[in-house]
Structure formats: C-alpha cells, structure tokens
Short mmCIF file of C-alpha atoms and ligand atoms in Angstrom, two decimals:
data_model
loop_
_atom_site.label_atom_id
_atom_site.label_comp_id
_atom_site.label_asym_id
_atom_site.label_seq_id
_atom_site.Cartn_x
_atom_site.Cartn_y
_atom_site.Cartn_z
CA UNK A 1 25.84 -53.70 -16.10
CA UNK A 2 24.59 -50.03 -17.38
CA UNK A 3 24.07 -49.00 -14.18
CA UNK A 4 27.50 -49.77 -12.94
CA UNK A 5 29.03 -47.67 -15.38
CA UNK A 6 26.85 -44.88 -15.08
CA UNK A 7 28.21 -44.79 -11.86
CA UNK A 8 30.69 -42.38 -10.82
CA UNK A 9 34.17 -43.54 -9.90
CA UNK A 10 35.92 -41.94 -7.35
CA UNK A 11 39.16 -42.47 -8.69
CA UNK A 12 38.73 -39.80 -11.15
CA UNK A 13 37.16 -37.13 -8.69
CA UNK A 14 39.06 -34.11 -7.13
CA UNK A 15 38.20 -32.61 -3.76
CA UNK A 16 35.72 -30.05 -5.22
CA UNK A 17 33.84 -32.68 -7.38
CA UNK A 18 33.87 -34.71 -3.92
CA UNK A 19 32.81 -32.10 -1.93
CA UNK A 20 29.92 -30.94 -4.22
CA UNK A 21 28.94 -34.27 -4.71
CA UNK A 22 28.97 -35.29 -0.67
CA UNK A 23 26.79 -31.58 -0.83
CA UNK A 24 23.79 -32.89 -2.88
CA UNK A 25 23.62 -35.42 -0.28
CA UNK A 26 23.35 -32.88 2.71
CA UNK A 27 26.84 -33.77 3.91
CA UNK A 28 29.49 -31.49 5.21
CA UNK A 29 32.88 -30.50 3.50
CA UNK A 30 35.35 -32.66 5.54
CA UNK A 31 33.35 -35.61 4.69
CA UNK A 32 35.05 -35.58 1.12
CA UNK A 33 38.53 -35.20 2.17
CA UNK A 34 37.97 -37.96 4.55
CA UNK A 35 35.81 -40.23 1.43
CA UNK A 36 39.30 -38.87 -0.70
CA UNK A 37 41.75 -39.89 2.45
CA UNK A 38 40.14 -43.56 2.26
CA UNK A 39 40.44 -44.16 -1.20
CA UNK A 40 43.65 -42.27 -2.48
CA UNK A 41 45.80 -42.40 0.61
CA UNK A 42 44.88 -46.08 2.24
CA UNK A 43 44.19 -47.72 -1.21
CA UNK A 44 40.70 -48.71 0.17
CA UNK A 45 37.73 -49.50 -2.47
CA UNK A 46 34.90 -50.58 -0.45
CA UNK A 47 32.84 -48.57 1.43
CA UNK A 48 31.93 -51.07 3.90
CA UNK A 49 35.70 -50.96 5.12
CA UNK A 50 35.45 -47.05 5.88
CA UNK A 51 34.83 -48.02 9.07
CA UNK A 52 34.78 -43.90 10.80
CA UNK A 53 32.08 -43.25 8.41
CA UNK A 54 28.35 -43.52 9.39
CA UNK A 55 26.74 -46.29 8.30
CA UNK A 56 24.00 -44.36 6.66
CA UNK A 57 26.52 -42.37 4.42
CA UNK A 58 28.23 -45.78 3.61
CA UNK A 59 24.60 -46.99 1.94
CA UNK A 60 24.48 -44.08 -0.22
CA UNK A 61 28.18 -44.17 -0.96
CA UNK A 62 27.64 -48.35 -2.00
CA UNK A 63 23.87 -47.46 -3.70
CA UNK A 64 25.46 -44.02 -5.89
CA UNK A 65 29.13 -44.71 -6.43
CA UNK A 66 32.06 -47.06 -7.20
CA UNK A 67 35.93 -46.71 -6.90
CA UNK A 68 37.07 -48.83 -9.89
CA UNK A 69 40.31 -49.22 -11.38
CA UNK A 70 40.91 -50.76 -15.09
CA UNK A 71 40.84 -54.61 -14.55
CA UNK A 72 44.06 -55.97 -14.79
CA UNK A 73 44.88 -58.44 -17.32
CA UNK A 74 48.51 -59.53 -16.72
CA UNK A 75 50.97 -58.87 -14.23
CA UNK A 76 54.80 -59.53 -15.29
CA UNK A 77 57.73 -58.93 -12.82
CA UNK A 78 61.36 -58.77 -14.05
CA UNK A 79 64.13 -60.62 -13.10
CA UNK A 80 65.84 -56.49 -11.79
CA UNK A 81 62.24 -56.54 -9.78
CA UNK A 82 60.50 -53.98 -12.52
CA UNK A 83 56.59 -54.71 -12.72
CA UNK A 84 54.79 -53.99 -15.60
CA UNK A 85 50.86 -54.32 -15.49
CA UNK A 86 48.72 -54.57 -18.76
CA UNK A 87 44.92 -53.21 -17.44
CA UNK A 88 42.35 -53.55 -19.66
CA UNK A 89 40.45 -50.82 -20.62
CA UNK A 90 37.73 -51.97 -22.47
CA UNK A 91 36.25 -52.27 -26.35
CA UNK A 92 39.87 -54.53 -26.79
CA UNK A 93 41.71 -51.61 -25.79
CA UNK A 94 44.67 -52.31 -22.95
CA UNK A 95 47.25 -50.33 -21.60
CA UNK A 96 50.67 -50.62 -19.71
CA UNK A 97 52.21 -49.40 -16.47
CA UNK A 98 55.61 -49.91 -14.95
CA UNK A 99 57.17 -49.93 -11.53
CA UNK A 100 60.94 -49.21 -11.33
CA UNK A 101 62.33 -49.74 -7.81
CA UNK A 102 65.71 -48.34 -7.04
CA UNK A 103 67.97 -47.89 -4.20
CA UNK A 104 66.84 -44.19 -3.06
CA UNK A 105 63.32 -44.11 -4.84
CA UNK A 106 60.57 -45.98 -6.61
CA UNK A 107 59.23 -44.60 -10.24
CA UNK A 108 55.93 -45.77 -11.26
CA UNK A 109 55.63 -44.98 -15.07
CA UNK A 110 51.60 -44.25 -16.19
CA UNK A 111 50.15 -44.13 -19.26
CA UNK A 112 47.69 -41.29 -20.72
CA UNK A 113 46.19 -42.51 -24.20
CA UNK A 114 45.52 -46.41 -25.78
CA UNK A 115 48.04 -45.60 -28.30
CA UNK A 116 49.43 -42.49 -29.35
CA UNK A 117 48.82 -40.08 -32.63
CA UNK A 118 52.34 -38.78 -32.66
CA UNK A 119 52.99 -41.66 -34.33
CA UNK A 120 57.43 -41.46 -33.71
CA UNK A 121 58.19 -44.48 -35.85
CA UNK A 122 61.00 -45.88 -32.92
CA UNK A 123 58.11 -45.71 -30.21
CA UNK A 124 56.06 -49.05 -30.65
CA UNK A 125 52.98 -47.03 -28.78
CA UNK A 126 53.13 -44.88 -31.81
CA UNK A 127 53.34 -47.67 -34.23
CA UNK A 128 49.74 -49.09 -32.90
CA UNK A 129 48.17 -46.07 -34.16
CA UNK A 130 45.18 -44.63 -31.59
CA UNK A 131 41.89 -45.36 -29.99
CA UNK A 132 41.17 -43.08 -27.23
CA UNK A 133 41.77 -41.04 -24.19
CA UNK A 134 42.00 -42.35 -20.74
CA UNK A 135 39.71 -40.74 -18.51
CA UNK A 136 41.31 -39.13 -15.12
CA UNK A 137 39.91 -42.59 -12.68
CA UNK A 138 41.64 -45.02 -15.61
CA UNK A 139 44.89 -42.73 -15.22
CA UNK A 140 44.82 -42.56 -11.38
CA UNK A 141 43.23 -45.95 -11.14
CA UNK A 142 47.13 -47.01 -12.32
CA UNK A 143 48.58 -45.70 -9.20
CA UNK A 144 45.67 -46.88 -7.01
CA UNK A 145 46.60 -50.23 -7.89
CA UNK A 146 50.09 -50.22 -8.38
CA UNK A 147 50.15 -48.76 -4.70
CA UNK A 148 47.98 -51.53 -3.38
CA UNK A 149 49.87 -54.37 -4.51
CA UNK A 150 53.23 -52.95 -3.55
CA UNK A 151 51.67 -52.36 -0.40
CA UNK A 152 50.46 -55.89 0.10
CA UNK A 153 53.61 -57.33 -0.74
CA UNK A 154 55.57 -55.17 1.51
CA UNK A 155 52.68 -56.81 4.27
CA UNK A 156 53.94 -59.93 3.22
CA UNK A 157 57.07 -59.58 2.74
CA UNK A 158 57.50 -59.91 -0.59
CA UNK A 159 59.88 -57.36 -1.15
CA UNK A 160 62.83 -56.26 0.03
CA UNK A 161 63.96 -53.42 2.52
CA UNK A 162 64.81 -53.05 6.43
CA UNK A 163 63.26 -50.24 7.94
CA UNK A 164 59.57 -50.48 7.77
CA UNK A 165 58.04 -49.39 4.13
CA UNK A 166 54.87 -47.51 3.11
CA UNK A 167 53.23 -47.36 -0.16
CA UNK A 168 53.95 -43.43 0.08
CA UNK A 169 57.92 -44.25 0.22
CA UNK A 170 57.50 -47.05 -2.49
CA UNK A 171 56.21 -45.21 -5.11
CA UNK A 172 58.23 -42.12 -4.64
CA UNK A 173 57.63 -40.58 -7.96
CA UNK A 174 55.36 -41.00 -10.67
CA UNK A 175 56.21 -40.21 -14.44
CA UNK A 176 53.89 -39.60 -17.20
CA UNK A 177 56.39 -41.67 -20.18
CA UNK A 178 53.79 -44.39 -20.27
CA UNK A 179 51.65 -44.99 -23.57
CA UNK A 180 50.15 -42.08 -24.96
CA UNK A 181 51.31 -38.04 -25.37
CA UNK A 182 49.77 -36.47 -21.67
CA UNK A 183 49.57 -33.27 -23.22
CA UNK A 184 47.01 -34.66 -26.23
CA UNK A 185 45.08 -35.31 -23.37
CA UNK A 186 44.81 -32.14 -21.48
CA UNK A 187 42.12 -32.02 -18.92
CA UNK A 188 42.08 -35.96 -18.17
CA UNK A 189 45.49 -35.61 -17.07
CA UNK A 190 45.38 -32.45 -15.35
CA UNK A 191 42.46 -33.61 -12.95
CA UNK A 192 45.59 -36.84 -12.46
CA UNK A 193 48.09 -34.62 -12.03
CA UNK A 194 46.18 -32.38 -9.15
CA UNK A 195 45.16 -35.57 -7.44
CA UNK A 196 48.33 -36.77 -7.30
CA UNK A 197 49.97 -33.32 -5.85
CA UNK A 198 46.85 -33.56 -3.05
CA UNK A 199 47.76 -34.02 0.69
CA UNK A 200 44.46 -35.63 1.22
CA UNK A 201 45.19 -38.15 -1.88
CA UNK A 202 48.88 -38.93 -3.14
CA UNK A 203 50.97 -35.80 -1.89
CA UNK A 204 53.87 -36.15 -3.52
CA UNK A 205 55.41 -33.27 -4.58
CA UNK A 206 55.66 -31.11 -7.52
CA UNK A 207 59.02 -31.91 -8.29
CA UNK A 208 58.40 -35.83 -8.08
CA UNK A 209 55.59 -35.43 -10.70
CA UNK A 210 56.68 -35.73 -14.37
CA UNK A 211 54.61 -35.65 -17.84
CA UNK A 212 56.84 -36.10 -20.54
CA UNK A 213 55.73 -34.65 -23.85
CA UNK A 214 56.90 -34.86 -27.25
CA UNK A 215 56.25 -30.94 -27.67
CA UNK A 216 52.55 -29.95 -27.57
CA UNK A 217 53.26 -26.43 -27.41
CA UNK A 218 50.34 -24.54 -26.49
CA UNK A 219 49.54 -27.23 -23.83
CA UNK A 220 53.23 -26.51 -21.84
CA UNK A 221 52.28 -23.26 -21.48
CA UNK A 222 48.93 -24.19 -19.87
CA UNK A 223 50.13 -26.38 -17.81
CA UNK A 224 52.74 -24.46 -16.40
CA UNK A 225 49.84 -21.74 -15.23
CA UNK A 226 48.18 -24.97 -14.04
CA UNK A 227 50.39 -27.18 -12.57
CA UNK A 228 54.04 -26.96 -13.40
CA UNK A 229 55.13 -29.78 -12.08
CA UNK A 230 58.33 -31.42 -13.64
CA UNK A 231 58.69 -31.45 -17.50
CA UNK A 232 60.10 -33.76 -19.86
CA UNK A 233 60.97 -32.77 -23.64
CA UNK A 234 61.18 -35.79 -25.96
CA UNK A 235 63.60 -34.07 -28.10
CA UNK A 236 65.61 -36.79 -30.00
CA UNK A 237 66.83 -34.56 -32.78
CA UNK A 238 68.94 -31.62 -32.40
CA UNK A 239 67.22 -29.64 -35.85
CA UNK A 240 64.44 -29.37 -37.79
CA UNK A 241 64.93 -31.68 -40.51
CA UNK A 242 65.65 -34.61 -38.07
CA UNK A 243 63.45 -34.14 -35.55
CA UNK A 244 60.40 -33.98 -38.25
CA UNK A 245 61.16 -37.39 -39.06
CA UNK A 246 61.68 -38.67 -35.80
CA UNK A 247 59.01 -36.67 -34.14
CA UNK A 248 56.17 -35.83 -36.86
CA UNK A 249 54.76 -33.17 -34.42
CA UNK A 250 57.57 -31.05 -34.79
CA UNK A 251 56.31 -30.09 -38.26
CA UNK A 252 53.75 -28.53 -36.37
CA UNK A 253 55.34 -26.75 -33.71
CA UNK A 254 59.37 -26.83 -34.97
CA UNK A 255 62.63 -26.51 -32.66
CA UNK A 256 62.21 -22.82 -31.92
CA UNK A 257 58.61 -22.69 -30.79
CA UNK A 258 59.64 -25.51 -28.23
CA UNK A 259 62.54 -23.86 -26.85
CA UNK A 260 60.85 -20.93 -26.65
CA UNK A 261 57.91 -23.32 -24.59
CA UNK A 262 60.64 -24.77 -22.05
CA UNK A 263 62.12 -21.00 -21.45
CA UNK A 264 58.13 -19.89 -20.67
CA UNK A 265 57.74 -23.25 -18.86
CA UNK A 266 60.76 -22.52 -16.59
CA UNK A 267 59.33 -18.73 -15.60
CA UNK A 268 56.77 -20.69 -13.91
CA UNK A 269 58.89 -23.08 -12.32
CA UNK A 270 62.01 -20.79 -11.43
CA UNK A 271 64.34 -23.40 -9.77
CA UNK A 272 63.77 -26.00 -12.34
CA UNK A 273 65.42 -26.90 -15.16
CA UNK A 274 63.74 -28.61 -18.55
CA UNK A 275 65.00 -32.36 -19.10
CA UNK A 276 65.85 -33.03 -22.76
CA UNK A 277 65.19 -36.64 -23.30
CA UNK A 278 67.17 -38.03 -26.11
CA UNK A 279 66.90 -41.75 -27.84
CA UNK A 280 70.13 -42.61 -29.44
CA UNK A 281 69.88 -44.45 -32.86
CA UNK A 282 72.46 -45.49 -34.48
CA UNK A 283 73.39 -44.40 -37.51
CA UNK A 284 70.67 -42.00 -37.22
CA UNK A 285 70.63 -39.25 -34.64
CA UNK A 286 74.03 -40.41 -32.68
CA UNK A 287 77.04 -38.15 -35.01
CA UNK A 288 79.53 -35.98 -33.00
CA UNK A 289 77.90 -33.60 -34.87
CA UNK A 290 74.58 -33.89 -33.66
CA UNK A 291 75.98 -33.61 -30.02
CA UNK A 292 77.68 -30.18 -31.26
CA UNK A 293 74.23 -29.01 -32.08
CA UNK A 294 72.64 -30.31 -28.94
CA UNK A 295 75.04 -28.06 -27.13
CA UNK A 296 73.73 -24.89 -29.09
CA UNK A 297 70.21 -25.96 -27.70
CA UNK A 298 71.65 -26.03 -24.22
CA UNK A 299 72.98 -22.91 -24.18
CA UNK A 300 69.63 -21.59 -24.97
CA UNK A 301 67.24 -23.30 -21.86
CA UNK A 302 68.27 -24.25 -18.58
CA UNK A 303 68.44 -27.86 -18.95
CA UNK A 304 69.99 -31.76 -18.82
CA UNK A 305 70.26 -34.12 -20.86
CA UNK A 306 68.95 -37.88 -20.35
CA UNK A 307 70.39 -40.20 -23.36
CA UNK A 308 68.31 -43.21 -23.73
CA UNK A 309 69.44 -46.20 -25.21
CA UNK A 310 66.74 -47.18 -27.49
CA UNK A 311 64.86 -50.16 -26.77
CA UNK A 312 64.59 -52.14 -30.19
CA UNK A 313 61.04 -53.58 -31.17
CA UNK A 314 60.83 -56.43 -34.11
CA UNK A 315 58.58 -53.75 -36.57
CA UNK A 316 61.29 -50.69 -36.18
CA UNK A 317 64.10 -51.60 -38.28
CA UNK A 318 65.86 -49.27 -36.16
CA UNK A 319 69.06 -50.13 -33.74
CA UNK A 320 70.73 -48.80 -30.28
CA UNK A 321 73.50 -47.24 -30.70
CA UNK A 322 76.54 -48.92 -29.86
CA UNK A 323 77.73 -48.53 -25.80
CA UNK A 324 80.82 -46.74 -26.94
CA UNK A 325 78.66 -44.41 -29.30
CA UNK A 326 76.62 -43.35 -26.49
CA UNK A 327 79.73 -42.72 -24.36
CA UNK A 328 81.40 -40.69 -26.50
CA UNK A 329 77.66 -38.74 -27.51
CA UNK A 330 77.82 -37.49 -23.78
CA UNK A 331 81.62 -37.13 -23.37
CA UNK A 332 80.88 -34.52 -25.76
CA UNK A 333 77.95 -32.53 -23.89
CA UNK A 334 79.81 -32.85 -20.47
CA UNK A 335 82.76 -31.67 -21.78
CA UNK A 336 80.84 -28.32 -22.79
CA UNK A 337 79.13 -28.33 -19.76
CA UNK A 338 75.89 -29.74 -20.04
CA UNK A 339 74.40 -32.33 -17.65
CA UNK A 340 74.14 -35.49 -18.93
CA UNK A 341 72.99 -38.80 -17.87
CA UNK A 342 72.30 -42.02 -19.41
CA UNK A 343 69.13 -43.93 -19.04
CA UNK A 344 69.49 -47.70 -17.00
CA UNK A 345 67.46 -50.07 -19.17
CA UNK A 346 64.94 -51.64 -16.83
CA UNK A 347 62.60 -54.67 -17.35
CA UNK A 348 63.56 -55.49 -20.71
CA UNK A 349 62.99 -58.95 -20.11
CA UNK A 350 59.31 -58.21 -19.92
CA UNK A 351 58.95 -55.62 -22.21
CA UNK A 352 58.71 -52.86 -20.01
CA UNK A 353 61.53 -50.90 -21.04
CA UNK A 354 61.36 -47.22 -22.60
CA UNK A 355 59.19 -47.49 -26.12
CA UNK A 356 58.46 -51.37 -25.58
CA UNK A 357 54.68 -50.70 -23.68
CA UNK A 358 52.62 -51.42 -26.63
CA UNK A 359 49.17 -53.09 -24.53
CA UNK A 360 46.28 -53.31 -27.06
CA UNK A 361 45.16 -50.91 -29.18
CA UNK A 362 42.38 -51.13 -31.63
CA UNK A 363 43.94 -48.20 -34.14
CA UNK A 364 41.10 -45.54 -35.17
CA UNK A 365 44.13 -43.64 -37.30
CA UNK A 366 45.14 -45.72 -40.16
CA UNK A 367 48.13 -45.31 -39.28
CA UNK A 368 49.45 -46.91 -41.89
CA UNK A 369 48.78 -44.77 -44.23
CA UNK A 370 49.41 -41.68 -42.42
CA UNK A 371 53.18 -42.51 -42.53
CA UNK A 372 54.60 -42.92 -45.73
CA UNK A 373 58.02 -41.79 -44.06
CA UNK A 374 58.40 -44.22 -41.85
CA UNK A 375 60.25 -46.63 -44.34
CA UNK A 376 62.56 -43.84 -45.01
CA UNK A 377 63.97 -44.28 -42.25
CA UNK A 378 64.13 -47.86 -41.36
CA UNK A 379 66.06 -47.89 -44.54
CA UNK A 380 68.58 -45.55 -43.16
CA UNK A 381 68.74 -47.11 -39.98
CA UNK A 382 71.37 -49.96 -39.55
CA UNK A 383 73.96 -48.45 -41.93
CA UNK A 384 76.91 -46.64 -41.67
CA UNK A 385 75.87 -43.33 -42.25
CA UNK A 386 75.50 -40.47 -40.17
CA UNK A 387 73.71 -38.08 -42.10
CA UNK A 388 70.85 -36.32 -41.28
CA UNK A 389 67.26 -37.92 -42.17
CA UNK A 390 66.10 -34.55 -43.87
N1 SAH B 1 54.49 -39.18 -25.44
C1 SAH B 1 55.38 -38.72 -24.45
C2 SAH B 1 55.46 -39.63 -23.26
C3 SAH B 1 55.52 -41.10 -23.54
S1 SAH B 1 56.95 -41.66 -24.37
C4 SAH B 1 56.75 -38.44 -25.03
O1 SAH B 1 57.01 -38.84 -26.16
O2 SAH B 1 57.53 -37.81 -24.35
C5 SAH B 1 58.13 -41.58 -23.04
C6 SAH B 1 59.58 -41.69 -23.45
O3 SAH B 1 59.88 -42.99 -23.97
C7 SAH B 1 59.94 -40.70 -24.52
O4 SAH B 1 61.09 -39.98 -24.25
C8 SAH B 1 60.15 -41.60 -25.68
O5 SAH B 1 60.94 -41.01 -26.59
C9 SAH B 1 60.75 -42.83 -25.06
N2 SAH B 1 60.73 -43.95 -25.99
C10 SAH B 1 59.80 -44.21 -26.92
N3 SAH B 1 60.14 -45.30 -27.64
C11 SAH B 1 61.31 -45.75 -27.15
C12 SAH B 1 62.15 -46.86 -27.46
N4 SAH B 1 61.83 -47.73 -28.42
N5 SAH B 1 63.27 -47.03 -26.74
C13 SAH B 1 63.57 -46.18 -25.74
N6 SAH B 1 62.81 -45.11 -25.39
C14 SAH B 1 61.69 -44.89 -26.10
FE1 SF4 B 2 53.63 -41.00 -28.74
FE2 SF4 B 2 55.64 -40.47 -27.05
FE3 SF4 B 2 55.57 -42.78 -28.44
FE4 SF4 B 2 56.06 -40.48 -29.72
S1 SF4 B 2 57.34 -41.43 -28.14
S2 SF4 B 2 54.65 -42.10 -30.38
S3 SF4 B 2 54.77 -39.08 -28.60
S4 SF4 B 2 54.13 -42.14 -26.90
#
C-alpha cells in the first residue's frame, strides 16, 4: 500500500512537472503533452491503453506512476438530472461535487477543502468545521471523473441530446463553489486552475473558469497576476456589521478592502466584471434597505448581482426568504441599474443544492467553540425583523 501512495499521480501534475519528470527518464518534451493529452483530455487512467506510446515507456509509466482520482463513495442523480458525487478522501474525510446540466451549458461545481474555516453559519460546509486541503490530483481528479462518466453515459445513451456530445461540450464550465474557500488553498488550486485552462488537458477558457471566494484578499490579487480567470465574491451583506456575522472573514479584511480587491482584480481582467453573490435570508439580510446599500456597492465595481435563494439545512435555524421577497430585493437593483439574476435551485432533492454539500469531515477546528455568534443569529432568523445583525 505505501508504495502506491508514494507514487505520483498524474492528475495533479502540470506540463512542466510532466515534462521534467518524462526528462529524468531520458524522454523528449512532447512525450508529456502527449502522457497529459491521454489522461486529461481522453479521461484515460491506464497506461496499457496509451496505445501510441512505446511499450517500454508504458513499463516505466505502470512501475513509477499512477493517475488516481478520490474513490467514489456514492453517486446520487436528481430527479432535474443534477449529479452529485461524494469521493472519499481518506482518514474519514469525504467531499462533494455537482453536475448541473442546462440547455446551453453544463456546470460542474468542485470542491477545494474537507470543510471550510470560514465557518458562515448558513453554509453547512462551514458548520463541519475543517480537516484539510485537497491536493491539486484530488481537485482535478473531480473533473477527471465527472468527465468520464458523463462521457460513458453519453456512449450509452444515457443522456439526452441530438447532435453528437463530447465530454468537452458536457462539462462546459467548471466552478470552484464546492466545499471549501479556493483561495485558503492557494497553490493546490492554482496548479487546478492552470490544468484546467491547458489545451493539452481541459482547455476551457478563462472566462468558463470560476473560484468563488468569500474575500481572501491578498489571495485575489495573486491570482489575478496568476490566473484571472472568472471571480466570484460571496458578499451576502451589504456593510460591515452584517457581513461580519454572516461572513466572519470580513472582520479580517472588511467591505472596503474587498471592493478595493474586485476593482484591482478587474485591471487584470479588463472586460470582466466581478459577480456579487448574494444569499437571501429572511428576516436577516433581505430589507429594501439592504438592496439600497447594495446599489452604493455597485456603483463602486463593475459588477452583477446573483441572488441565491438559500438552501435551508436542519442545524441553521435560518430560512429563504420568501419568493416575493426576493422579487422585490432585485426589482430594486434593476431598477437602479444593476444586473441581477436569481439563482435556479438545482438538485435539492439530493442535497446538492448551494450550501447543502456537507460530505464528511472529521473537524480539526472546534468549531464549536470558535463561534459563540452563531446562536445570535439563528435567534434572529425566522422573525419579523429586518434589522441589521450588528
Ligand atoms: N467558499 C467559497 C466557495 C464555496 S461556497 C465562497 O464562500 O464563495 C459557494 C457558494 O455557495 C457561496 O456563494 C455560498 O455563499 C453559497 N452557499 C453557501 N451556503 C449556502 C446555502 N445554505 N444556501 C445557498 N447557497 C449557499
Ligand atoms: Fe466556507 Fe464558502 Fe461555506 Fe463560507 S460559504 S463556510 S467560505 S464554503
């Protein structure tokens, strides 16, 4: 067993680590973007079925190396055709990832950490407390998979569609709003992120890429020298006193530092525009007058707004706003001018919706005890009042 893990996987390698690798071995450059063309872009994990390379290469690749995704546990699939898998990533750790399919586009949605220390008490990742960073094959080994399966039941005609399908077209994007903050998790996800921009390996495009973040300041202005791909701000308050209930790491880095963040982000990424994601609670973050101040914060980053019905869990005490709530919320931003959409519940029926991935996580945090808050405002939640949590 030891010596499997010691290992390494080639899920988590990039070109150069491929190429420097294949190098040792007295092999020449292209062999690694045709070792990464194999694995990433045909979904292939045994060498034995690379069938252009030379047999003697193929030894060393089966003696010396492995490509390994997380071993799934379950596999769910929703009655709207959302698929949620639950891999398992060892030590009685697991973690979730979703497939949406839509008309125009399919959304795989990947997780970064087993749990999360942000700890936002309406997000039931953040509620299991922490255990550890994924490592860049157990966050690509999500789309490996996910890609293979859709691909074999497009072979068999599992799923729907006329014209002929290809994994590439059925996972059109990929968005980093799994379990876990991407941005705690820097390099992991960076070395995920470049992989999954490669021609040889995913190639999707920068603009079909997105890591969501709950506002890990100094890490959005890395990765927008890095790889500015598109960014996600879980903002969910529209001031301070709100938003550091709702979102404890705002104490550290407050309102103004992260606008400031998303104005720096978008220098990098000039024809973008920063997408404000916004959980409505009722009775908590859902006023008129909380939509006045959201507007203030548009004015001040070139953004849109996505309004996201939250998706209750039975520990949150919290509640969705009511439909006509939320209706009203972004009557009020589109009448000032600001884009506004609001989220499609998907896969609730098997947990997979927004906030419900929750997998397995053996907590390293306490949480418990790290929160005194959060009964503040599950107390709060569920009445009448619109006042601010401050
Ligand atoms: N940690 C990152 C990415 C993962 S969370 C972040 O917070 O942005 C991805 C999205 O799911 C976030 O916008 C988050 O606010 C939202 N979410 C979390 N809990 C939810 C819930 N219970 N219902 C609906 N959306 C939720
Ligand atoms: Fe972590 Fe995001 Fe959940 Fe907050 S919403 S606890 S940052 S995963």
């Amino acid at each position: 067993m030891p010596t499997v893990i010691s290992r390494p996987n080639l899920l988590g390698m990039d070109n150069a680590a491929l190429a420097a690798m294949v190098a040792e071995w007295g092999g020449k450059p292209f062999r690694a973007r045709q070792l990464q063309r194999w694995v990433h872009q045909r979904g292939v994990g045994t060498f034995d079925d690379m069938t252009d390379l030379a047999r003697d290469f193929r030894n060393t690749l089966n003696e010396r190396c492995l490509v390994a995704a997380p071993p799934v546990s379950t596999e769910h699939v929703s009655a709207d055709g959302t698929r949620k898998w639950l891999f398992d990533v060892g030590m009685g750790n697991a973690i979730e990832t979703v497939f949406i399919p839509e008309d125009d586009r399919g959304t795989l949605c990947i997780s970064s950490q087993a749990g999360c220390t942000v700890a936002c008490p309406f997000c039931s990742t953040g509620y299991q407390g922490f255990n550890r960073n994924l490592n860049t094959a157990e966050i690509i080994g999500q789309l490996w998979h996910a890609r293979r399966e859709l691909q074999r039941d497009i072979a068999s005609a599992r799923l729907p569609g006329g014209e002929p399908a290809t994994a590439e077209r059925v996972v059109s994007n990929v968005v980093m709003m799994g379990m876990g903050e991407p941005l705690l998790n820097y390099d992991q996800v960076l070395a995920a992120l470049r992989l999954m921009l490669d021609d040889n390996a995913y190639g999707l495009s920068r603009r079909r890429v997105t890591v969501s973040t709950s506002g890990v300041v100094p890490m959005m202005d890395r990765l927008a020298r890095d790889c500015p791909v598109a960014l996600a701000v879980s903002l969910h308050a529209p001031n301070d006193g709100l938003r550091d209930r709702l979102v404890p790491l705002n104490r550290k880095h407050p309102l103004r530092e992260l606008l400031d963040a998303c104005n720096r982000y978008l220098e990098h990424a000039p024809r973008d525009f920063i997408t404000f994601e916004y959980i409505m609670l009722d009775g908590v973050n859902d006023a008129d007058e909380h939509a006045r101040q959201l507007i203030d914060i548009a004015r001040q980053v070139r953004c849109k707004f996505n309004l996201i019905p939250f998706n209750p869990f039975p520990q949150s005490g919290l509640k969705r706003s009511p439909q006509h709530r939320v209706r009203l919320f972004a009557q009020i931003l589109m009448d000032a001018g600001v884009v506004t959409t609001v989220r499609k519940t998907r896969g609730d029926d098997i947990a997979a919706a927004c906030g419900q991935l929750a997998g397995d996580v053996r907590d390293r945090t306490r949480i418990e005890q790290r929160l005194p808050n959060r009964a503040a405002i599950d107390d709060r939640a569920g009445t009448d009042t619109t006042q601010e949590l401050g």
